[in-house]
Structure formats: C-alpha cells, structure tokens
Short mmCIF file of C-alpha atoms (C1' of nucleotides) in Angstrom, two decimals:
data_model
loop_
_atom_site.label_atom_id
_atom_site.label_comp_id
_atom_site.label_asym_id
_atom_site.label_seq_id
_atom_site.Cartn_x
_atom_site.Cartn_y
_atom_site.Cartn_z
CA UNK A 1 37.23 -132.89 29.58
CA UNK A 2 39.30 -130.48 27.76
CA UNK A 3 37.99 -129.73 24.16
CA UNK A 4 40.99 -130.51 22.67
CA UNK A 5 41.40 -133.85 24.43
CA UNK A 6 38.07 -134.37 23.03
CA UNK A 7 39.15 -133.81 20.03
CA UNK A 8 42.00 -135.72 20.06
CA UNK A 9 39.98 -138.72 21.05
CA UNK A 10 38.01 -137.97 17.84
CA UNK A 11 41.07 -138.12 15.88
CA UNK A 12 42.10 -141.43 17.65
CA UNK A 13 38.64 -142.78 16.80
CA UNK A 14 38.99 -141.98 13.13
CA UNK A 15 42.14 -143.33 12.69
CA UNK A 16 40.94 -146.47 14.47
CA UNK A 17 38.26 -146.57 12.09
CA UNK A 18 40.44 -146.00 9.16
CA UNK A 19 42.78 -148.85 10.38
CA UNK A 20 39.73 -151.33 10.83
CA UNK A 21 38.43 -150.34 7.39
CA UNK A 22 42.02 -151.15 5.98
CA UNK A 23 41.96 -154.42 7.67
CA UNK A 24 38.76 -155.03 6.32
CA UNK A 25 39.83 -154.28 2.64
CA UNK A 26 42.70 -156.88 3.52
CA UNK A 27 39.96 -159.24 4.14
CA UNK A 28 38.13 -158.34 1.38
CA UNK A 29 40.92 -159.32 -0.76
CA UNK A 30 41.40 -162.30 1.32
CA UNK A 31 37.43 -163.57 0.65
CA UNK A 32 38.14 -162.73 -2.79
CA UNK A 33 40.91 -165.04 -3.13
CA UNK A 34 38.94 -167.60 -1.26
CA UNK A 35 36.33 -167.26 -4.42
CA UNK A 36 39.00 -167.71 -6.78
CA UNK A 37 41.05 -170.10 -4.89
CA UNK A 38 42.31 -173.32 -6.43
CA UNK A 39 41.16 -175.37 -3.51
CA UNK A 40 37.50 -174.21 -4.29
CA UNK A 41 37.80 -174.27 -7.90
CA UNK A 42 39.32 -177.84 -7.38
CA UNK A 43 36.36 -178.79 -5.23
CA UNK A 44 33.64 -177.16 -7.54
CA UNK A 45 35.31 -179.08 -10.42
CA UNK A 46 35.37 -182.13 -8.75
CA UNK A 47 32.02 -182.02 -7.69
CA UNK A 48 30.91 -181.05 -11.08
CA UNK A 49 32.58 -183.91 -12.68
CA UNK A 50 32.59 -186.79 -10.22
CA UNK A 51 29.87 -185.71 -7.52
CA UNK A 52 31.87 -186.91 -4.95
CA UNK A 53 32.20 -183.69 -2.94
CA UNK A 54 30.36 -183.25 0.05
CA UNK A 55 27.30 -181.17 -0.71
CA UNK A 56 26.28 -180.26 2.34
CA UNK A 57 29.78 -178.99 3.40
CA UNK A 58 29.53 -176.93 0.03
CA UNK A 59 26.54 -175.50 1.49
CA UNK A 60 27.85 -174.48 4.70
CA UNK A 61 30.32 -173.08 2.85
CA UNK A 62 28.54 -171.16 0.22
CA UNK A 63 26.59 -169.50 2.91
CA UNK A 64 29.54 -168.72 4.92
CA UNK A 65 30.76 -167.03 1.89
CA UNK A 66 27.81 -165.43 1.33
CA UNK A 67 27.56 -164.11 4.82
CA UNK A 68 31.04 -162.59 4.85
CA UNK A 69 30.61 -161.24 1.44
CA UNK A 70 27.29 -159.10 2.66
CA UNK A 71 29.03 -158.27 5.88
CA UNK A 72 32.41 -157.14 4.50
CA UNK A 73 30.40 -154.97 1.81
CA UNK A 74 28.02 -153.42 4.64
CA UNK A 75 31.05 -152.89 6.76
CA UNK A 76 33.01 -151.35 4.18
CA UNK A 77 30.39 -149.31 2.83
CA UNK A 78 29.47 -147.99 6.36
CA UNK A 79 33.29 -147.50 7.21
CA UNK A 80 33.46 -145.56 3.46
CA UNK A 81 30.63 -143.45 4.65
CA UNK A 82 31.76 -142.76 8.10
CA UNK A 83 35.33 -142.03 7.45
CA UNK A 84 35.31 -139.49 4.57
CA UNK A 85 32.37 -137.41 6.44
CA UNK A 86 33.88 -137.42 9.87
CA UNK A 87 37.17 -136.60 8.14
CA UNK A 88 36.20 -133.93 5.86
CA UNK A 89 33.73 -132.48 8.35
CA UNK A 90 33.07 -129.77 5.64
CA UNK A 91 33.81 -126.29 5.84
CA UNK A 92 35.03 -126.75 9.52
CA UNK A 93 38.26 -128.89 8.53
CA UNK A 94 38.93 -126.83 5.39
CA UNK A 95 38.93 -123.86 7.48
CA UNK A 96 41.23 -125.03 9.82
CA UNK A 97 43.66 -126.17 7.22
CA UNK A 98 43.36 -130.10 7.97
CA UNK A 99 44.71 -132.56 5.61
CA UNK A 100 44.33 -136.70 5.44
CA UNK A 101 47.85 -137.95 5.78
CA UNK A 102 46.37 -140.58 3.14
CA UNK A 103 43.83 -140.97 0.51
CA UNK A 104 40.81 -143.00 1.12
CA UNK A 105 41.00 -146.12 -0.04
CA UNK A 106 38.37 -147.14 -2.64
CA UNK A 107 35.66 -149.22 -1.71
CA UNK A 108 36.29 -152.65 -2.51
CA UNK A 109 33.53 -155.32 -2.99
CA UNK A 110 34.00 -159.31 -3.08
CA UNK A 111 31.45 -161.25 -4.96
CA UNK A 112 31.51 -164.65 -4.13
CA UNK A 113 32.17 -167.41 -6.77
CA UNK A 114 29.57 -167.75 -9.46
CA UNK A 115 29.79 -171.68 -9.32
CA UNK A 116 29.21 -171.63 -5.44
CA UNK A 117 25.89 -170.88 -5.85
CA UNK A 118 23.18 -173.42 -5.54
CA UNK A 119 20.19 -173.01 -7.45
CA UNK A 120 18.15 -173.94 -4.80
CA UNK A 121 18.60 -172.18 -1.94
CA UNK A 122 20.59 -169.00 -3.11
CA UNK A 123 19.25 -169.04 -7.02
CA UNK A 124 21.82 -167.52 -9.51
CA UNK A 125 23.06 -170.76 -10.39
CA UNK A 126 25.77 -170.62 -12.98
CA UNK A 127 24.58 -167.28 -13.86
CA UNK A 128 27.52 -165.55 -12.56
CA UNK A 129 25.86 -162.93 -10.69
CA UNK A 130 26.85 -162.36 -7.24
CA UNK A 131 24.30 -163.28 -4.79
CA UNK A 132 25.76 -160.98 -2.10
CA UNK A 133 25.06 -158.06 -4.11
CA UNK A 134 21.34 -158.73 -4.34
CA UNK A 135 20.26 -161.34 -2.34
CA UNK A 136 22.20 -162.34 0.96
CA UNK A 137 21.39 -165.71 2.27
CA UNK A 138 18.12 -165.88 4.22
CA UNK A 139 18.36 -169.40 5.10
CA UNK A 140 17.00 -171.06 8.61
CA UNK A 141 19.36 -170.00 11.25
CA UNK A 142 21.20 -167.25 9.20
CA UNK A 143 21.88 -164.24 10.82
CA UNK A 144 20.18 -162.33 8.33
CA UNK A 145 16.53 -161.26 8.30
CA UNK A 146 14.38 -159.71 5.73
CA UNK A 147 12.82 -156.59 5.99
CA UNK A 148 10.23 -155.20 3.61
CA UNK A 149 9.19 -151.89 2.57
CA UNK A 150 6.74 -151.09 4.71
CA UNK A 151 9.05 -151.79 7.69
CA UNK A 152 9.25 -148.71 10.24
CA UNK A 153 13.22 -149.52 10.58
CA UNK A 154 14.94 -146.33 9.72
CA UNK A 155 16.46 -146.43 6.38
CA UNK A 156 13.89 -148.32 5.13
CA UNK A 157 12.31 -145.98 2.35
CA UNK A 158 9.57 -146.49 -0.41
CA UNK A 159 11.68 -147.82 -3.72
CA UNK A 160 13.73 -149.92 -1.76
CA UNK A 161 11.30 -152.96 -1.63
CA UNK A 162 13.70 -155.32 0.21
CA UNK A 163 17.14 -155.19 2.22
CA UNK A 164 18.79 -157.71 4.64
CA UNK A 165 19.81 -156.96 7.86
CA UNK A 166 21.79 -158.70 10.64
CA UNK A 167 19.18 -160.32 13.46
CA UNK A 168 18.23 -158.83 16.45
CA UNK A 169 16.96 -155.26 17.24
CA UNK A 170 17.10 -152.81 14.16
CA UNK A 171 15.57 -149.68 14.62
CA UNK A 172 11.77 -150.32 15.27
CA UNK A 173 12.12 -153.85 13.94
CA UNK A 174 13.09 -156.43 16.50
CA UNK A 175 12.90 -159.97 16.24
CA UNK A 176 11.27 -161.34 19.45
CA UNK A 177 9.59 -164.58 20.17
CA UNK A 178 5.99 -164.33 20.34
CA UNK A 179 4.32 -163.61 23.43
CA UNK A 180 7.38 -161.92 24.74
CA UNK A 181 5.65 -158.72 25.51
CA UNK A 182 6.60 -157.60 29.15
CA UNK A 183 3.82 -157.61 31.47
CA UNK A 184 3.39 -153.73 32.38
CA UNK A 185 1.52 -152.41 35.96
CA UNK A 186 1.41 -149.12 34.51
CA UNK A 187 -1.81 -147.37 35.32
CA UNK A 188 -3.02 -150.41 36.85
CA UNK A 189 -4.71 -148.53 39.66
CA UNK A 190 -5.83 -145.98 37.47
CA UNK A 191 -7.82 -148.75 35.60
CA UNK A 192 -9.17 -150.14 38.34
CA UNK A 193 -10.20 -146.61 39.53
CA UNK A 194 -12.07 -145.77 36.90
CA UNK A 195 -13.39 -148.82 36.77
CA UNK A 196 -14.95 -148.09 39.95
CA UNK A 197 -16.03 -144.59 39.20
CA UNK A 198 -13.50 -143.47 41.45
CA UNK A 199 -11.36 -140.50 40.60
CA UNK A 200 -7.61 -140.48 41.59
CA UNK A 201 -7.17 -138.69 44.87
CA UNK A 202 -3.81 -137.43 43.21
CA UNK A 203 -4.43 -134.36 41.54
CA UNK A 204 -1.64 -131.53 40.79
CA UNK A 205 -2.88 -128.07 40.40
CA UNK A 206 -2.70 -127.02 36.79
CA UNK A 207 -0.01 -125.07 35.45
CA UNK A 208 -0.55 -122.34 32.86
CA UNK A 209 -0.28 -123.41 29.33
CA UNK A 210 2.36 -120.76 28.43
CA UNK A 211 4.38 -121.97 31.37
CA UNK A 212 4.57 -125.60 30.46
CA UNK A 213 5.10 -124.72 26.66
CA UNK A 214 7.95 -122.31 28.10
CA UNK A 215 9.31 -125.30 29.94
CA UNK A 216 8.76 -127.27 27.02
CA UNK A 217 10.64 -125.09 24.91
CA UNK A 218 13.35 -124.82 27.26
CA UNK A 219 13.97 -128.34 27.11
CA UNK A 220 13.83 -128.71 23.27
CA UNK A 221 16.46 -126.34 23.12
CA UNK A 222 18.85 -128.24 25.52
CA UNK A 223 21.87 -129.76 23.73
CA UNK A 224 21.80 -133.63 23.80
CA UNK A 225 24.49 -136.22 24.03
CA UNK A 226 24.12 -139.93 24.01
CA UNK A 227 26.77 -142.09 25.76
CA UNK A 228 26.87 -145.94 25.59
CA UNK A 229 28.00 -147.24 28.85
CA UNK A 230 29.08 -150.23 30.29
CA UNK A 231 27.01 -151.31 33.55
CA UNK A 232 28.33 -150.43 36.94
CA UNK A 233 28.87 -152.82 39.73
CA UNK A 234 26.36 -155.27 40.17
CA UNK A 235 24.80 -154.48 36.77
CA UNK A 236 23.60 -151.22 37.87
CA UNK A 237 23.61 -148.29 35.86
CA UNK A 238 27.02 -147.05 35.12
CA UNK A 239 28.41 -144.24 37.51
CA UNK A 240 29.21 -141.05 35.61
CA UNK A 241 30.44 -139.35 38.73
CA UNK A 242 27.44 -136.78 38.82
CA UNK A 243 24.89 -136.94 41.52
CA UNK A 244 21.55 -137.52 40.24
CA UNK A 245 18.13 -137.78 41.56
CA UNK A 246 15.75 -140.23 39.93
CA UNK A 247 12.51 -138.61 38.90
CA UNK A 248 10.66 -141.20 36.94
CA UNK A 249 10.89 -144.66 35.72
CA UNK A 250 8.72 -145.61 32.79
CA UNK A 251 8.17 -149.03 30.72
CA UNK A 252 8.68 -147.98 27.13
CA UNK A 253 6.92 -149.96 24.34
CA UNK A 254 9.84 -150.87 22.36
CA UNK A 255 12.33 -151.70 25.29
CA UNK A 256 12.73 -154.73 27.42
CA UNK A 257 13.89 -152.48 30.34
CA UNK A 258 12.29 -149.42 32.11
CA UNK A 259 13.35 -146.08 30.95
CA UNK A 260 15.00 -144.10 34.36
CA UNK A 261 14.83 -140.52 34.40
CA UNK A 262 17.36 -138.39 36.38
CA UNK A 263 17.77 -134.78 37.11
CA UNK A 264 20.66 -133.19 38.57
CA UNK A 265 20.55 -133.52 42.46
CA UNK A 266 21.11 -129.75 42.48
CA UNK A 267 18.18 -128.95 40.48
CA UNK A 268 16.38 -126.87 42.99
CA UNK A 269 18.99 -125.17 45.09
CA UNK A 270 21.43 -124.05 41.89
CA UNK A 271 18.73 -124.43 39.72
CA UNK A 272 20.69 -127.01 37.44
CA UNK A 273 18.83 -128.38 34.57
CA UNK A 274 21.17 -131.13 33.57
CA UNK A 275 19.21 -134.21 33.03
CA UNK A 276 19.95 -137.67 31.99
CA UNK A 277 17.64 -140.63 30.57
CA UNK A 278 18.95 -143.90 31.02
CA UNK A 279 17.87 -146.90 28.91
CA UNK A 280 19.38 -150.54 29.36
CA UNK A 281 19.80 -152.20 26.11
CA UNK A 282 17.20 -154.95 24.99
CA UNK A 283 20.09 -157.20 23.75
CA UNK A 284 22.92 -156.64 26.28
CA UNK A 285 21.38 -155.63 29.96
CA UNK A 286 24.98 -154.81 30.41
CA UNK A 287 24.73 -151.80 28.08
CA UNK A 288 23.30 -148.59 28.88
CA UNK A 289 22.34 -145.84 26.74
CA UNK A 290 22.39 -142.76 28.49
CA UNK A 291 20.97 -139.21 27.02
CA UNK A 292 22.45 -136.48 28.62
CA UNK A 293 20.28 -133.14 28.40
CA UNK A 294 21.68 -129.66 29.17
CA UNK A 295 24.74 -128.93 30.88
CA UNK A 296 25.49 -128.86 34.55
CA UNK A 297 25.37 -125.27 35.69
CA UNK A 298 25.66 -126.52 39.28
CA UNK A 299 28.89 -126.65 41.43
CA UNK A 300 29.42 -130.31 39.89
CA UNK A 301 30.30 -128.71 36.75
CA UNK A 302 32.74 -126.31 38.25
CA UNK A 303 34.30 -129.40 39.89
CA UNK A 304 34.72 -131.28 36.75
CA UNK A 305 34.80 -128.76 34.48
CA UNK A 306 32.04 -129.70 32.54
CA UNK A 307 33.20 -129.78 28.85
CA UNK A 308 30.31 -132.20 27.64
CA UNK A 309 26.35 -132.05 28.28
CA UNK A 310 26.20 -134.64 30.59
CA UNK A 311 30.16 -135.39 30.68
CA UNK A 312 31.90 -137.96 32.39
CA UNK A 313 34.00 -136.33 34.94
CA UNK A 314 35.59 -139.82 36.01
CA UNK A 315 36.94 -139.82 32.69
CA UNK A 316 38.39 -136.35 33.04
CA UNK A 317 40.05 -137.16 36.17
CA UNK A 318 41.81 -140.08 34.86
CA UNK A 319 44.24 -137.78 33.37
CA UNK A 320 44.67 -140.02 30.60
CA UNK A 321 43.25 -139.65 27.07
CA UNK A 322 42.36 -142.32 24.89
CA UNK A 323 44.71 -141.06 22.66
CA UNK A 324 47.70 -141.26 25.38
CA UNK A 325 46.53 -145.00 26.25
CA UNK A 326 47.12 -145.92 22.60
CA UNK A 327 49.96 -143.91 22.35
CA UNK A 328 51.59 -145.75 25.17
CA UNK A 329 50.25 -149.40 23.78
CA UNK A 330 52.20 -148.02 20.53
CA UNK A 331 55.31 -147.11 21.85
CA UNK A 332 56.86 -144.98 19.73
CA UNK A 333 55.47 -146.44 16.54
CA UNK A 334 52.76 -144.59 16.05
CA UNK A 335 54.13 -143.89 12.20
CA UNK A 336 52.03 -141.94 9.67
CA UNK A 337 48.78 -141.69 11.67
CA UNK A 338 50.63 -138.90 13.50
CA UNK A 339 50.53 -136.47 10.39
CA UNK A 340 46.77 -136.65 10.70
CA UNK A 341 46.92 -134.52 13.54
CA UNK A 342 46.21 -130.83 12.55
CA UNK A 343 49.18 -129.49 10.80
CA UNK A 344 50.95 -126.15 11.49
CA UNK A 345 50.08 -126.71 15.14
CA UNK A 346 46.57 -126.08 14.39
CA UNK A 347 43.96 -126.79 16.83
CA UNK A 348 40.87 -128.66 16.24
CA UNK A 349 37.87 -125.95 16.87
CA UNK A 350 36.96 -125.59 19.90
CA UNK A 351 33.26 -124.88 21.31
CA UNK A 352 33.00 -121.55 22.36
CA UNK A 353 30.76 -122.42 24.96
CA UNK A 354 32.69 -125.50 26.21
CA UNK A 355 29.98 -127.48 24.93
CA UNK A 356 30.84 -130.88 23.16
CA UNK A 357 33.30 -130.17 20.55
CA UNK A 358 31.49 -132.63 18.06
CA UNK A 359 28.68 -130.56 18.00
CA UNK A 360 30.85 -128.19 15.97
CA UNK A 361 32.27 -130.61 13.76
CA UNK A 362 28.93 -132.25 13.09
CA UNK A 363 26.35 -129.59 13.38
CA UNK A 364 22.88 -130.75 13.76
CA UNK A 365 20.98 -129.96 10.44
CA UNK A 366 17.70 -128.39 9.94
CA UNK A 367 16.60 -127.01 13.48
CA UNK A 368 19.71 -126.41 15.29
CA UNK A 369 19.18 -127.80 18.69
CA UNK A 370 16.13 -129.29 18.49
CA UNK A 371 15.94 -132.83 19.07
CA UNK A 372 13.15 -135.33 18.08
CA UNK A 373 12.32 -138.19 20.18
CA UNK A 374 12.49 -140.04 16.78
CA UNK A 375 15.55 -139.15 15.97
CA UNK A 376 17.11 -140.37 19.13
CA UNK A 377 15.40 -143.31 19.00
CA UNK A 378 17.00 -143.72 15.85
CA UNK A 379 20.39 -143.01 17.28
CA UNK A 380 19.90 -145.84 19.61
CA UNK A 381 18.87 -148.14 16.62
CA UNK A 382 21.96 -147.30 14.86
CA UNK A 383 24.07 -148.06 18.22
CA UNK A 384 22.30 -151.25 18.34
CA UNK A 385 23.29 -151.95 15.00
CA UNK A 386 26.17 -151.15 15.18
CA UNK A 387 26.46 -153.72 18.29
CA UNK A 388 24.69 -156.37 15.96
CA UNK A 389 27.05 -155.34 13.15
CA UNK A 390 30.40 -155.53 15.59
CA UNK A 391 29.28 -159.18 16.74
CA UNK A 392 28.27 -160.50 13.22
CA UNK A 393 31.67 -159.22 12.01
CA UNK A 394 33.55 -160.96 15.21
CA UNK A 395 31.79 -164.25 14.27
CA UNK A 396 31.83 -164.34 10.82
CA UNK A 397 34.81 -162.55 9.52
CA UNK A 398 37.39 -165.23 10.97
CA UNK A 399 39.16 -166.52 8.45
CA UNK A 400 40.31 -169.57 10.35
CA UNK A 401 37.07 -170.13 11.73
CA UNK A 402 35.99 -170.62 8.05
CA UNK A 403 38.70 -172.64 7.24
CA UNK A 404 38.06 -174.86 10.35
CA UNK A 405 34.50 -175.13 8.86
CA UNK A 406 36.02 -176.26 5.51
CA UNK A 407 38.62 -178.67 7.24
CA UNK A 408 35.72 -180.07 9.57
CA UNK A 409 33.17 -180.66 6.76
CA UNK A 410 34.73 -183.85 5.46
CA UNK A 411 36.04 -182.37 2.36
CA UNK A 412 38.82 -184.72 1.52
CA UNK A 413 38.78 -184.40 -1.92
CA UNK A 414 41.66 -183.67 -3.93
CA UNK A 415 43.89 -180.84 -2.35
CA UNK A 416 41.32 -179.65 -0.06
CA UNK A 417 43.28 -180.74 3.02
CA UNK A 418 44.50 -178.86 6.15
CA UNK A 419 48.04 -178.01 4.41
CA UNK A 420 46.66 -176.33 1.60
CA UNK A 421 44.40 -174.65 3.52
CA UNK A 422 47.34 -173.34 5.62
CA UNK A 423 49.01 -172.44 2.43
CA UNK A 424 46.39 -170.76 0.80
CA UNK A 425 45.93 -168.82 4.13
CA UNK A 426 49.28 -167.35 3.91
CA UNK A 427 49.48 -166.73 0.18
CA UNK A 428 46.60 -165.44 -0.59
CA UNK A 429 47.14 -162.12 1.90
CA UNK A 430 50.65 -161.49 1.78
CA UNK A 431 49.81 -157.90 3.87
CA UNK A 432 47.45 -159.05 6.24
CA UNK A 433 50.08 -160.35 8.61
CA UNK A 434 52.02 -156.75 8.18
CA UNK A 435 48.46 -155.34 8.71
CA UNK A 436 47.85 -157.33 11.80
CA UNK A 437 51.08 -156.44 13.18
CA UNK A 438 50.20 -152.58 12.88
CA UNK A 439 47.02 -153.14 14.07
CA UNK A 440 48.43 -155.33 17.10
CA UNK A 441 50.82 -152.57 17.82
CA UNK A 442 48.20 -149.72 17.55
CA UNK A 443 45.40 -151.13 19.14
CA UNK A 444 46.68 -154.38 21.19
CA UNK A 445 44.87 -156.73 18.83
CA UNK A 446 46.43 -159.23 16.62
CA UNK A 447 43.97 -160.01 13.90
CA UNK A 448 40.24 -158.77 12.66
CA UNK A 449 38.19 -160.43 15.19
CA UNK A 450 40.25 -158.85 17.98
CA UNK A 451 40.13 -155.63 16.04
CA UNK A 452 36.33 -155.53 15.94
CA UNK A 453 36.08 -156.56 19.68
CA UNK A 454 38.95 -153.91 20.21
CA UNK A 455 36.58 -151.17 18.56
CA UNK A 456 34.06 -151.91 20.88
CA UNK A 457 36.53 -151.12 23.67
CA UNK A 458 37.38 -148.07 21.87
CA UNK A 459 34.17 -146.86 21.17
CA UNK A 460 33.45 -147.35 25.07
CA UNK A 461 36.37 -145.90 26.18
CA UNK A 462 35.63 -142.64 23.78
CA UNK A 463 32.17 -142.87 25.25
CA UNK A 464 33.16 -142.54 28.76
CA UNK A 465 35.19 -139.51 27.71
CA UNK A 466 32.55 -137.77 26.09
CA UNK A 467 33.40 -138.50 22.66
CA UNK A 468 30.52 -140.82 21.68
CA UNK A 469 28.84 -137.83 19.79
CA UNK A 470 31.59 -139.10 17.38
CA UNK A 471 28.77 -141.36 16.23
CA UNK A 472 25.80 -140.37 17.37
CA UNK A 473 26.07 -136.79 15.91
CA UNK A 474 26.74 -138.13 12.25
CA UNK A 475 23.37 -139.61 12.38
CA UNK A 476 22.41 -136.00 13.32
CA UNK A 477 24.63 -134.36 10.98
CA UNK A 478 23.71 -136.43 7.96
CA UNK A 479 20.39 -138.54 8.82
CA UNK A 480 20.82 -139.96 5.40
CA UNK A 481 23.99 -141.67 6.42
CA UNK A 482 22.24 -143.74 8.67
CA UNK A 483 19.91 -144.48 6.23
CA UNK A 484 22.00 -145.76 3.41
CA UNK A 485 24.00 -147.58 5.74
CA UNK A 486 21.36 -150.01 6.03
CA UNK A 487 20.58 -150.22 2.55
CA UNK A 488 22.09 -152.81 0.22
CA UNK A 489 23.01 -152.89 -3.51
CA UNK A 490 25.28 -149.81 -4.94
"C1'" DA B 1 13.47 -137.26 60.17
"C1'" DT B 2 15.34 -136.91 56.20
"C1'" DC B 3 16.13 -138.20 51.84
"C1'" DA B 4 15.87 -141.37 47.74
"C1'" DT B 5 13.14 -143.93 44.86
"C1'" DT B 6 8.93 -145.69 43.08
"C1'" DT B 7 4.46 -144.85 41.43
"C1'" DG B 8 0.78 -143.45 38.76
"C1'" DA B 9 -1.42 -139.23 37.17
"C1'" DC B 10 -1.21 -135.76 34.05
"C1'" DC B 11 0.71 -133.64 29.92
"C1'" DT B 12 2.24 -132.96 25.10
"C1'" DT B 13 3.11 -135.02 20.59
"C1'" DC B 14 1.95 -137.87 17.11
"C1'" DG C 1 -5.53 -142.93 21.73
"C1'" DA C 2 -1.04 -144.37 22.08
"C1'" DA C 3 3.39 -143.24 23.66
"C1'" DG C 4 6.73 -140.99 26.18
"C1'" DG C 5 8.30 -137.24 29.79
"C1'" DT C 6 7.62 -134.93 33.97
"C1'" DC C 7 5.26 -133.99 38.39
"C1'" DA C 8 4.67 -134.83 43.20
"C1'" DA C 9 2.52 -137.89 46.51
"C1'" DA C 10 3.51 -142.34 48.77
"C1'" DT C 11 6.60 -145.25 49.81
"C1'" DG C 12 10.98 -147.38 51.46
"C1'" DA C 13 15.69 -146.66 53.44
"C1'" DT C 14 19.16 -145.02 56.29
#
DNA sequence: ATCATTTGACCTTC
DNA sequence: GAAGGTCAAATGAT
C-alpha cells in the first residue's frame, strides 16, 4: 500500500470516529432527555403518590438507564481521548501544518435521574447523586462485572479500588465458566518419557548463547503490526495474500485456541524474516488477531509493494482505498470533513523506510522498536474490549429498544403510552435525525446502532488495508490512554 | 518424492 | 516453574 493511501485511510477513520462521537453526544443529549422527560417524571410522581406504577418495569428501565449512561460516558471518554490524541499527533501534525476542521466537542456525560434510583438495588435513592458516575449497575444478568484493584487487567491500578467493565474478556480478566480450561496435550509425551526415565530421542545441537541472543535481539527490533481480520473461507485463517509456512502451533494459557506461528515461505532462499502470529479471538472464532513482525524482503514484497510490515497485498490490489469507498457512498456530499485533509496540498508524513505510516504518527514510546509480549497482549485486550464495547453499545444504545421496553413493561399510567413515547423520541433530539442522515450519507448507516456496526466494518476494512495501527499504535504511543479508557469516574 | 503441517523438545523471559 | 516463541524431526497430503 502506498503510504499516502494508508494515511488517507487513517484520516477517514478519524473522521468516522468523530462522527460517531458526535452521534454519541447526540444520544447523550437524548439520554438526558430521558432522565428529565415528563413521561418519567410523571411515572415517578404517580409511583410516589399512588404506588400504582409497575415497579418491576421501572427497575428494568432504571437498569437500562444506568447501563446506557455508563456506556455513553465510557464511549464518549474513549472517543474523546482517542480523537484529540490521534488528530493532534504531537509535533508531527503541527510540523506539517495540519489543522482540524472543527474543534473537539466537549465531553458531556449524562446523569440518570436521581428519582429513578432504587434504594435497594442501586443505592443513592433520593440522594440526587448519579449512580452511573460511581456505581454502574451490577445486578444479575447485567452486562457489567466488577473488577477489584488486585486484578491483572490492563488499566487496573492501585488506588482505583473498583471499576466496572462490560463482561467477556478484558485484559487478563476473563469471565469463563468454571472447569472450562482447555485440555492440552502439550508435552504429554515428555511427561510420559520423563516418568519412564527415558530421554526424548529428539536432541537439537546447542547453539551458542551469543547466536541465540543475536537472533532474539534481531527479532525484538522487528517492527510489529497487529491486524484484526475476519476468518477466510470455511473459517480458516484469513488470506493476506502472502505465502507463509507454519512453523509452530502452541496452546496459550489465556486463549481458547492455539496460536499459530508462520514464517515467510521464502525465509530460506531469500532470507526473508517476515513472520506472523495468528491468534483466534476467544469470544469470536471468526476473528483472528494477526501480529506481523518484520518486513517482507522477498519477491513478494516487490510484487506487492510492501508498505506495511506484514501488509495486506490483496487490499493494495483493490485499487480502491477506504476513502474512495466511503466517498463513493457519500456521493458528492463529503461536506466539512474534506477540509480535515492536510491543507495547502501538504501530504501526511511518509515513512522514509516505507514502513507503516502510523509508526511515524504514533511513535512507540520508551525503547523504540522494542515490543514486549505483554504489550501485545495488552493490545489484544484492548481490541477485545473494543469488540465488547461495540457490541454493548449496539445492544444498549438503541433508543427504540428502550422505548419498546418501556412500552412492553405494562406501564399504562398517565401519559406513558406509545404516542407520547414517539412524540418524546422526536422532540427530545431535534438534531438526531439530521445527524443520522449525515451518518447515513457518509457511512451508509441510518442510526447509531448501525453506526456502531459500521464502525466495526470500517475498522475491519482499515485493518485489511494495513491501517489497524491506528488503534494498536495508540496503545503503544500512549499506554496510559488504554488504562484510562477503562477507568470510571472523572 | 516433495512439500506442508504437526508435534514436542528446547530455549528465554518473567 | 510457568509461559510463550522457535526449531527440527515426525507425520500427513499430494
């Protein structure tokens, strides 16, 4: 891939994130309207005065409210952190004269209505203090679980006694049914042999320590790129266009699936050091996290132009960048996002060595080029968590779903009927429709849920085009960002 | 026979 | 000692 086209993909990704963020802000407004809407005020008042309101329905609604509030806050915070860091890019951007087309929208956090808080389940009843700020719901069946300070999850630090995260895998904390440990046959033969005091017939000649260190040193200096790819045909590992040879397969303690190790097929005759490690995602077997190390120096690199470390030649051969795809979707109406491109014909800085352009944008901190496995794990954790967040948002941020739940919960008191709900939906968010249309024209999606799903697609497309570094490099460039994304509170 | 994959020993790091 | 990465013999597929 040409560095320029990769950068334009990153630009598009940024714009999409900004749009999604704007949409989230709109929804936050909507959520605030939920909290203060006459409908719920009426419900609460009636409940307080006549006790005729369906308390179970209110509890469900409250829980939903809390979850939405928390997710909104989390998403906004995450996006707020990603966007300014990604678009500011420190010296790089200022040096190249890049300017934002519009200022970042300040973070807005919705507080659920105090009157909705039950004293039993959620506490803070009547206190006027938001529960979403301090204690997201953790009721049975909730999408949240509690992480204590001694957790090994990334982002969990001392002095942060409690935080809440969506369920499923987060860092090294995973929620799995007891007894689900995989049965490994690894080293079984060795165990038997050692039991029988028989030494394994396999014996490799010892390499000198200096040679091994030299090799390891060479490996750790290799540039690393993480991509997240969808399964190929029949659920097999995705084809990235390069020819690889598998040289290892290992069960990993924290992974449900074995990790595959691949070398460039020309590693011998052309001394190509490119390798990749393929790990199937725990929660979604159709998703593969592929870690590319070192560049192809073989004929494949010449054939495909070898932009990124592992690269994705098939994406290069598409001759159609993500920007092109979205532009074609949006037709002529790209509007103000166009001036987000480098002004004055300036190009994004290209990597002199033709490696991933985002290496320049998001330089690795500390010892440059040295990638520790723990950081890779952290990146994977972040990617997994992004999945969870996206899924959670898709499920929870549906206003219509919430409305449906209200309507389905036998709340027939006073004005809480479908007509008023619909009116409320229209009236409380006057800009939502406009924004949705904008999103629709740009991304081909009609509402926030679609937007979030589309985000996955965008990210997937970007990853296939070698731009996954946009996210993964953020974790390297600013590791604390990954941490802070997980923290609740201010 | 050749090539690719699997397997488990060996290695380093933590 | 556990865990993960790599090597090369063993095995399987064509």
